[in-house]
mmCIF file of C-alpha atoms and ligand atoms in Angstrom:
data_model
loop_
_atom_site.group_PDB
_atom_site.id
_atom_site.type_symbol
_atom_site.label_atom_id
_atom_site.label_comp_id
_atom_site.label_asym_id
_atom_site.label_seq_id
_atom_site.Cartn_x
_atom_site.Cartn_y
_atom_site.Cartn_z
ATOM 1 C CA UNK A 1 2.927 103.117 34.874
ATOM 2 C CA UNK A 2 6.487 102.775 33.685
ATOM 3 C CA UNK A 3 6.504 99.677 31.487
ATOM 4 C CA UNK A 4 9.044 101.042 29.016
ATOM 5 C CA UNK A 5 11.907 102.357 31.136
ATOM 6 C CA UNK A 6 15.061 101.646 29.109
ATOM 7 C CA UNK A 7 13.115 100.835 25.925
ATOM 8 C CA UNK A 8 14.142 102.445 22.633
ATOM 9 C CA UNK A 9 11.112 103.288 20.489
ATOM 10 C CA UNK A 10 10.795 104.610 16.931
ATOM 11 C CA UNK A 11 7.395 105.940 15.843
ATOM 12 C CA UNK A 12 7.090 106.532 12.096
ATOM 13 C CA UNK A 13 4.276 109.003 11.463
ATOM 14 C CA UNK A 14 4.696 110.151 15.049
ATOM 15 C CA UNK A 15 3.772 113.764 14.220
ATOM 16 C CA UNK A 16 0.258 112.660 13.294
ATOM 17 C CA UNK A 17 -2.826 112.331 15.465
ATOM 18 C CA UNK A 18 -2.539 108.654 16.369
ATOM 19 C CA UNK A 19 1.257 108.416 16.105
ATOM 20 C CA UNK A 20 1.715 111.548 18.211
ATOM 21 C CA UNK A 21 -0.300 110.108 21.077
ATOM 22 C CA UNK A 22 1.562 106.797 20.794
ATOM 23 C CA UNK A 23 4.926 108.592 20.983
ATOM 24 C CA UNK A 24 3.709 110.673 23.927
ATOM 25 C CA UNK A 25 2.489 107.636 25.877
ATOM 26 C CA UNK A 26 5.683 105.643 25.321
ATOM 27 C CA UNK A 27 7.641 108.621 26.598
ATOM 28 C CA UNK A 28 5.325 109.007 29.615
ATOM 29 C CA UNK A 29 6.074 105.385 30.476
ATOM 30 C CA UNK A 30 9.830 105.865 30.431
ATOM 31 C CA UNK A 31 10.844 105.036 26.839
ATOM 32 C CA UNK A 32 13.421 106.912 24.813
ATOM 33 C CA UNK A 33 11.460 107.817 21.703
ATOM 34 C CA UNK A 34 12.344 109.055 18.232
ATOM 35 C CA UNK A 35 9.682 110.280 15.817
ATOM 36 C CA UNK A 36 10.155 110.063 12.040
ATOM 37 C CA UNK A 37 7.687 111.951 9.861
ATOM 38 C CA UNK A 38 7.309 113.670 6.507
ATOM 39 C CA UNK A 39 6.250 116.770 8.455
ATOM 40 C CA UNK A 40 8.388 116.736 11.621
ATOM 41 C CA UNK A 41 6.170 119.207 13.514
ATOM 42 C CA UNK A 42 7.667 119.475 16.976
ATOM 43 C CA UNK A 43 4.472 121.038 18.371
ATOM 44 C CA UNK A 44 2.504 117.907 17.371
ATOM 45 C CA UNK A 45 4.486 115.618 19.649
ATOM 46 C CA UNK A 46 4.356 116.038 23.401
ATOM 47 C CA UNK A 47 7.303 114.861 25.475
ATOM 48 C CA UNK A 48 9.728 114.033 22.665
ATOM 49 C CA UNK A 49 12.578 116.560 22.441
ATOM 50 C CA UNK A 50 12.875 118.419 19.118
ATOM 51 C CA UNK A 51 16.212 116.805 18.130
ATOM 52 C CA UNK A 52 14.437 113.444 18.241
ATOM 53 C CA UNK A 53 11.757 114.460 15.742
ATOM 54 C CA UNK A 54 13.371 113.744 12.406
ATOM 55 C CA UNK A 55 12.340 114.179 8.754
ATOM 56 C CA UNK A 56 11.604 111.063 6.721
ATOM 57 C CA UNK A 57 9.704 110.604 3.456
ATOM 58 C CA UNK A 58 8.577 107.003 3.168
ATOM 59 C CA UNK A 59 8.316 107.372 -0.609
ATOM 60 C CA UNK A 60 12.057 108.017 -0.803
ATOM 61 C CA UNK A 61 14.027 104.945 0.307
ATOM 62 C CA UNK A 62 17.223 106.984 0.748
ATOM 63 C CA UNK A 63 15.625 109.367 3.262
ATOM 64 C CA UNK A 64 14.177 106.398 5.157
ATOM 65 C CA UNK A 65 17.651 104.896 5.446
ATOM 66 C CA UNK A 66 19.170 108.194 6.576
ATOM 67 C CA UNK A 67 16.380 108.746 9.099
ATOM 68 C CA UNK A 68 16.795 105.262 10.590
ATOM 69 C CA UNK A 69 20.580 105.669 10.760
ATOM 70 C CA UNK A 70 20.028 108.885 12.737
ATOM 71 C CA UNK A 71 17.339 107.326 14.930
ATOM 72 C CA UNK A 72 19.466 104.293 15.761
ATOM 73 C CA UNK A 73 22.481 106.505 16.528
ATOM 74 C CA UNK A 74 20.324 108.743 18.741
ATOM 75 C CA UNK A 75 18.801 105.833 20.688
ATOM 76 C CA UNK A 76 21.685 103.345 20.548
ATOM 77 C CA UNK A 77 19.365 100.731 18.977
ATOM 78 C CA UNK A 78 15.664 99.980 18.738
ATOM 79 C CA UNK A 79 13.347 97.696 20.720
ATOM 80 C CA UNK A 80 9.962 98.869 19.443
ATOM 81 C CA UNK A 81 8.875 100.159 16.032
ATOM 82 C CA UNK A 82 5.426 101.638 15.437
ATOM 83 C CA UNK A 83 4.410 102.345 11.839
ATOM 84 C CA UNK A 84 1.682 104.977 12.002
ATOM 85 C CA UNK A 85 2.381 107.051 8.881
ATOM 86 C CA UNK A 86 -0.247 106.865 6.215
ATOM 87 C CA UNK A 87 -2.278 108.751 3.651
ATOM 88 C CA UNK A 88 -5.949 108.431 2.797
ATOM 89 C CA UNK A 89 -7.047 108.498 -0.827
ATOM 90 C CA UNK A 90 -10.691 108.871 -1.692
ATOM 91 C CA UNK A 91 -12.238 108.187 -5.071
ATOM 92 C CA UNK A 92 -13.745 105.400 -7.107
ATOM 93 C CA UNK A 93 -11.676 102.582 -8.526
ATOM 94 C CA UNK A 94 -12.917 103.508 -11.992
ATOM 95 C CA UNK A 95 -11.337 106.957 -11.655
ATOM 96 C CA UNK A 96 -8.186 105.806 -9.880
ATOM 97 C CA UNK A 97 -4.996 106.693 -11.764
ATOM 98 C CA UNK A 98 -1.862 104.578 -11.752
ATOM 99 C CA UNK A 99 0.082 107.469 -10.165
ATOM 100 C CA UNK A 100 -2.413 107.804 -7.309
ATOM 101 C CA UNK A 101 -2.325 104.029 -6.717
ATOM 102 C CA UNK A 102 1.491 104.087 -6.668
ATOM 103 C CA UNK A 103 1.600 106.938 -4.152
ATOM 104 C CA UNK A 104 -0.850 105.295 -1.745
ATOM 105 C CA UNK A 105 0.866 101.925 -1.989
ATOM 106 C CA UNK A 106 4.326 103.492 -1.669
ATOM 107 C CA UNK A 107 3.524 105.419 1.495
ATOM 108 C CA UNK A 108 1.240 102.937 3.242
ATOM 109 C CA UNK A 109 2.557 99.536 2.161
ATOM 110 C CA UNK A 110 6.091 99.911 0.795
ATOM 111 C CA UNK A 111 6.888 102.518 3.453
ATOM 112 C CA UNK A 112 5.820 100.095 6.172
ATOM 113 C CA UNK A 113 8.072 97.437 4.635
ATOM 114 C CA UNK A 114 11.100 99.766 4.479
ATOM 115 C CA UNK A 115 10.712 100.831 8.102
ATOM 116 C CA UNK A 116 10.237 97.226 9.236
ATOM 117 C CA UNK A 117 13.383 96.155 7.369
ATOM 118 C CA UNK A 118 15.558 98.808 9.042
ATOM 119 C CA UNK A 119 14.178 98.088 12.494
ATOM 120 C CA UNK A 120 14.305 94.293 12.165
ATOM 121 C CA UNK A 121 17.905 94.312 10.929
ATOM 122 C CA UNK A 122 18.878 96.312 14.005
ATOM 123 C CA UNK A 123 16.803 94.105 16.336
ATOM 124 C CA UNK A 124 18.374 90.932 14.902
ATOM 125 C CA UNK A 125 21.877 92.383 15.337
ATOM 126 C CA UNK A 126 21.059 93.345 18.938
ATOM 127 C CA UNK A 127 19.877 89.767 19.622
ATOM 128 C CA UNK A 128 17.244 90.752 22.197
ATOM 129 C CA UNK A 129 14.069 90.484 20.135
ATOM 130 C CA UNK A 130 11.643 93.340 19.706
ATOM 131 C CA UNK A 131 8.119 94.371 18.859
ATOM 132 C CA UNK A 132 6.708 95.942 15.699
ATOM 133 C CA UNK A 133 3.209 97.431 15.629
ATOM 134 C CA UNK A 134 1.786 98.393 12.234
ATOM 135 C CA UNK A 135 -1.246 100.672 12.104
ATOM 136 C CA UNK A 136 -3.405 99.284 9.283
ATOM 137 C CA UNK A 137 -7.138 100.050 9.087
ATOM 138 C CA UNK A 138 -10.575 98.528 9.331
ATOM 139 C CA UNK A 139 -10.673 99.191 5.568
ATOM 140 C CA UNK A 140 -8.370 96.177 5.112
ATOM 141 C CA UNK A 141 -11.314 93.974 6.086
ATOM 142 C CA UNK A 142 -14.337 96.137 5.334
ATOM 143 C CA UNK A 143 -13.343 97.019 1.768
ATOM 144 C CA UNK A 144 -13.344 100.797 1.921
ATOM 145 C CA UNK A 145 -16.186 102.266 -0.091
ATOM 146 C CA UNK A 146 -14.745 105.069 -2.241
ATOM 147 C CA UNK A 147 -11.268 104.389 -0.880
ATOM 148 C CA UNK A 148 -10.241 101.210 -2.698
ATOM 149 C CA UNK A 149 -6.546 102.034 -3.067
ATOM 150 C CA UNK A 150 -6.323 102.849 0.640
ATOM 151 C CA UNK A 151 -8.098 99.604 1.547
ATOM 152 C CA UNK A 152 -5.756 97.608 -0.691
ATOM 153 C CA UNK A 153 -2.692 99.270 0.836
ATOM 154 C CA UNK A 154 -3.895 98.411 4.337
ATOM 155 C CA UNK A 155 -4.640 94.835 3.262
ATOM 156 C CA UNK A 156 -1.010 94.686 2.150
ATOM 157 C CA UNK A 157 0.079 95.941 5.582
ATOM 158 C CA UNK A 158 -1.830 93.100 7.254
ATOM 159 C CA UNK A 159 -0.270 90.506 4.911
ATOM 160 C CA UNK A 160 3.203 92.011 5.470
ATOM 161 C CA UNK A 161 2.627 91.857 9.210
ATOM 162 C CA UNK A 162 1.904 88.147 9.050
ATOM 163 C CA UNK A 163 4.837 87.418 6.709
ATOM 164 C CA UNK A 164 7.242 89.329 8.955
ATOM 165 C CA UNK A 165 5.924 87.556 12.054
ATOM 166 C CA UNK A 166 6.669 84.225 10.360
ATOM 167 C CA UNK A 167 10.144 85.271 9.184
ATOM 168 C CA UNK A 168 11.370 87.033 12.280
ATOM 169 C CA UNK A 169 9.766 84.984 15.038
ATOM 170 C CA UNK A 170 12.948 82.955 15.458
ATOM 171 C CA UNK A 171 14.618 86.218 16.511
ATOM 172 C CA UNK A 172 11.873 86.853 19.084
ATOM 173 C CA UNK A 173 10.581 89.790 17.052
ATOM 174 C CA UNK A 174 6.811 90.043 17.398
ATOM 175 C CA UNK A 175 4.901 91.760 14.601
ATOM 176 C CA UNK A 176 1.247 92.750 14.914
ATOM 177 C CA UNK A 177 -1.218 95.063 13.193
ATOM 178 C CA UNK A 178 -3.923 97.306 14.611
ATOM 179 C CA UNK A 179 -6.993 98.031 12.521
ATOM 180 C CA UNK A 180 -8.551 101.275 13.762
ATOM 181 C CA UNK A 181 -12.081 102.205 12.751
ATOM 182 C CA UNK A 182 -12.864 105.898 12.474
ATOM 183 C CA UNK A 183 -10.562 107.989 14.657
ATOM 184 C CA UNK A 184 -10.880 111.750 14.994
ATOM 185 C CA UNK A 185 -7.593 113.147 13.646
ATOM 186 C CA UNK A 186 -6.508 115.349 10.743
ATOM 187 C CA UNK A 187 -6.938 112.357 8.427
ATOM 188 C CA UNK A 188 -10.159 112.902 6.494
ATOM 189 C CA UNK A 189 -10.890 116.146 8.367
ATOM 190 C CA UNK A 190 -11.044 118.148 5.137
ATOM 191 C CA UNK A 191 -14.224 116.391 4.023
ATOM 192 C CA UNK A 192 -15.711 115.454 7.417
ATOM 193 C CA UNK A 193 -19.195 116.792 8.183
ATOM 194 C CA UNK A 194 -21.226 116.601 11.408
ATOM 195 C CA UNK A 195 -23.534 114.190 9.542
ATOM 196 C CA UNK A 196 -20.552 111.895 8.810
ATOM 197 C CA UNK A 197 -19.568 111.895 12.471
ATOM 198 C CA UNK A 198 -23.110 111.061 13.558
ATOM 199 C CA UNK A 199 -23.519 108.296 10.963
ATOM 200 C CA UNK A 200 -20.166 106.664 11.743
ATOM 201 C CA UNK A 201 -20.724 106.936 15.495
ATOM 202 C CA UNK A 202 -23.895 104.882 15.127
ATOM 203 C CA UNK A 203 -21.913 102.038 13.518
ATOM 204 C CA UNK A 204 -20.216 101.397 16.864
ATOM 205 C CA UNK A 205 -22.191 99.745 19.662
ATOM 206 C CA UNK A 206 -20.412 102.251 21.909
ATOM 207 C CA UNK A 207 -22.000 105.076 19.926
ATOM 208 C CA UNK A 208 -18.861 107.101 19.371
ATOM 209 C CA UNK A 209 -15.808 107.470 17.144
ATOM 210 C CA UNK A 210 -12.342 106.432 18.265
ATOM 211 C CA UNK A 211 -9.721 108.655 19.832
ATOM 212 C CA UNK A 212 -5.944 108.520 19.362
ATOM 213 C CA UNK A 213 -5.787 107.331 22.975
ATOM 214 C CA UNK A 214 -7.994 104.306 22.175
ATOM 215 C CA UNK A 215 -5.427 103.178 19.615
ATOM 216 C CA UNK A 216 -2.348 104.203 21.613
ATOM 217 C CA UNK A 217 -3.399 102.190 24.650
ATOM 218 C CA UNK A 218 -3.565 98.979 22.659
ATOM 219 C CA UNK A 219 -0.324 99.722 20.782
ATOM 220 C CA UNK A 220 1.504 100.019 24.109
ATOM 221 C CA UNK A 221 -0.108 96.837 25.423
ATOM 222 C CA UNK A 222 1.085 94.938 22.315
ATOM 223 C CA UNK A 223 4.620 96.263 22.689
ATOM 224 C CA UNK A 224 4.723 95.510 26.408
ATOM 225 C CA UNK A 225 5.612 92.300 28.212
ATOM 226 C CA UNK A 226 1.874 91.603 28.526
ATOM 227 C CA UNK A 227 1.789 91.087 24.749
ATOM 228 C CA UNK A 228 4.654 88.585 24.867
ATOM 229 C CA UNK A 229 2.809 85.702 23.142
ATOM 230 C CA UNK A 230 1.053 87.772 20.482
ATOM 231 C CA UNK A 231 2.451 87.842 16.963
ATOM 232 C CA UNK A 232 1.139 87.841 13.400
ATOM 233 C CA UNK A 233 -2.252 89.166 14.527
ATOM 234 C CA UNK A 234 -4.525 91.862 13.137
ATOM 235 C CA UNK A 235 -6.591 93.402 15.929
ATOM 236 C CA UNK A 236 -9.713 95.480 15.338
ATOM 237 C CA UNK A 237 -9.737 98.729 17.341
ATOM 238 C CA UNK A 238 -13.089 99.884 16.042
ATOM 239 C CA UNK A 239 -15.425 100.164 19.011
ATOM 240 C CA UNK A 240 -17.155 97.084 17.593
ATOM 241 C CA UNK A 241 -17.830 98.597 14.153
ATOM 242 C CA UNK A 242 -16.635 95.276 12.770
ATOM 243 C CA UNK A 243 -16.445 92.019 14.713
ATOM 244 C CA UNK A 244 -14.571 89.618 12.429
HETATM 245 N N1 LIG B 1 -7.853 108.499 11.557
HETATM 246 C C1 LIG B 1 -8.529 107.403 11.216
HETATM 247 O O1 LIG B 1 -9.772 107.361 11.197
HETATM 248 C C2 LIG B 1 -7.780 106.137 10.866
HETATM 249 C C3 LIG B 1 -8.534 104.963 10.719
HETATM 250 C C4 LIG B 1 -7.881 103.777 10.401
HETATM 251 C C5 LIG B 1 -6.511 103.792 10.228
HETATM 252 N N2 LIG B 1 -5.797 104.935 10.368
HETATM 253 C C6 LIG B 1 -4.355 104.871 10.143
HETATM 254 O O2 LIG B 1 -3.690 105.325 11.295
HETATM 255 C C7 LIG B 1 -2.435 105.891 10.929
HETATM 256 C C8 LIG B 1 -2.322 107.276 11.567
HETATM 257 O O3 LIG B 1 -3.325 108.110 11.004
HETATM 258 P P1 LIG B 1 -3.775 109.469 11.709
HETATM 259 O O4 LIG B 1 -5.233 109.404 11.870
HETATM 260 O O5 LIG B 1 -2.903 109.752 12.882
HETATM 261 O O6 LIG B 1 -3.492 110.482 10.510
HETATM 262 P P2 LIG B 1 -2.601 111.804 10.493
HETATM 263 O O7 LIG B 1 -2.806 112.375 9.135
HETATM 264 O O8 LIG B 1 -2.878 112.650 11.678
HETATM 265 O O9 LIG B 1 -1.119 111.231 10.619
HETATM 266 C C9 LIG B 1 -0.453 110.594 9.555
HETATM 267 C C10 LIG B 1 1.015 110.992 9.620
HETATM 268 O O10 LIG B 1 1.702 110.336 8.539
HETATM 269 C C11 LIG B 1 2.657 111.256 8.031
HETATM 270 N N3 LIG B 1 3.015 110.931 6.640
HETATM 271 C C12 LIG B 1 2.204 111.044 5.544
HETATM 272 N N4 LIG B 1 2.905 110.733 4.444
HETATM 273 C C13 LIG B 1 4.164 110.410 4.849
HETATM 274 C C14 LIG B 1 5.360 110.029 4.170
HETATM 275 N N5 LIG B 1 5.412 109.953 2.820
HETATM 276 N N6 LIG B 1 6.470 109.774 4.901
HETATM 277 C C15 LIG B 1 6.442 109.896 6.251
HETATM 278 N N7 LIG B 1 5.359 110.281 6.951
HETATM 279 C C16 LIG B 1 4.228 110.531 6.254
HETATM 280 C C17 LIG B 1 1.954 112.609 8.116
HETATM 281 O O11 LIG B 1 2.883 113.697 8.052
HETATM 282 C C18 LIG B 1 1.229 112.502 9.446
HETATM 283 O O12 LIG B 1 2.000 113.024 10.508
HETATM 284 C C19 LIG B 1 -2.402 105.923 9.398
HETATM 285 O O13 LIG B 1 -1.655 104.829 8.920
HETATM 286 C C20 LIG B 1 -3.863 105.766 9.026
HETATM 287 O O14 LIG B 1 -4.021 105.184 7.749
HETATM 288 C C21 LIG B 1 -6.395 106.103 10.680
#
């Protein structure tokens, strides 16, 4: 398929497991793609040329601005933004420090806001609408046992998604969130055991964990013309682990 010929796509967190596959699939379908990431590992992104994989620390607003300036200059504008950067933080709420909370919120929630602002300003100036896809998490709805700060940050992403959809709809900018379940990537790999994989797999009626491709396929659908009447939504991509 070639749904994105001529489209200009920015994937924040595009050197990660899910973001990397999203960037790869947009490129396969004809898009010009720029990846922004804290760790701009060129080997992690298939199909995107190295000069289009740029450093960006979402915690540092100045580097986000510089990275977007470079991305917009490289692409000549932006039609699609995917926010896939994120960090997981495990630990009980009773032990959670203010610094840890700030870091998780700054990367996952404030970082999503900063990227959306840069992209939306450009989309509004272009006057041709656009699509923003934010990767939240099932934790936004399910609570997140032992990952309360992460769950709260993803809840903020869902609320931001809805607020942005309301504000920017008049500019034909659609904003949606995806809520993945448990996807096999580097995230959480340091503590993952075979028992965890088996237990989580059983939570899905499909009996398996998610893959980056499961999430990427839906992200591309949302950004495509087929998603033209979808905005302000939070879609579960969990293999049925949650159904509300
Ligand atoms: N893997 C899962 O099970 C799962 C489940 C639900 C939601 N998600 C969400 O999906 C998204 C992608 O996760 P993933 O599984 O690909 O994880 P990943 O760790 O493979 O990728 C995350 C990417 O974010 C980047 N990043 C981290 N901090 C950053 C910062 N300060 N500035 C810029 N980039 C930064 C990392 O360098 C990395 O490339 C995340 O938002 C995550 O919360 C993942």
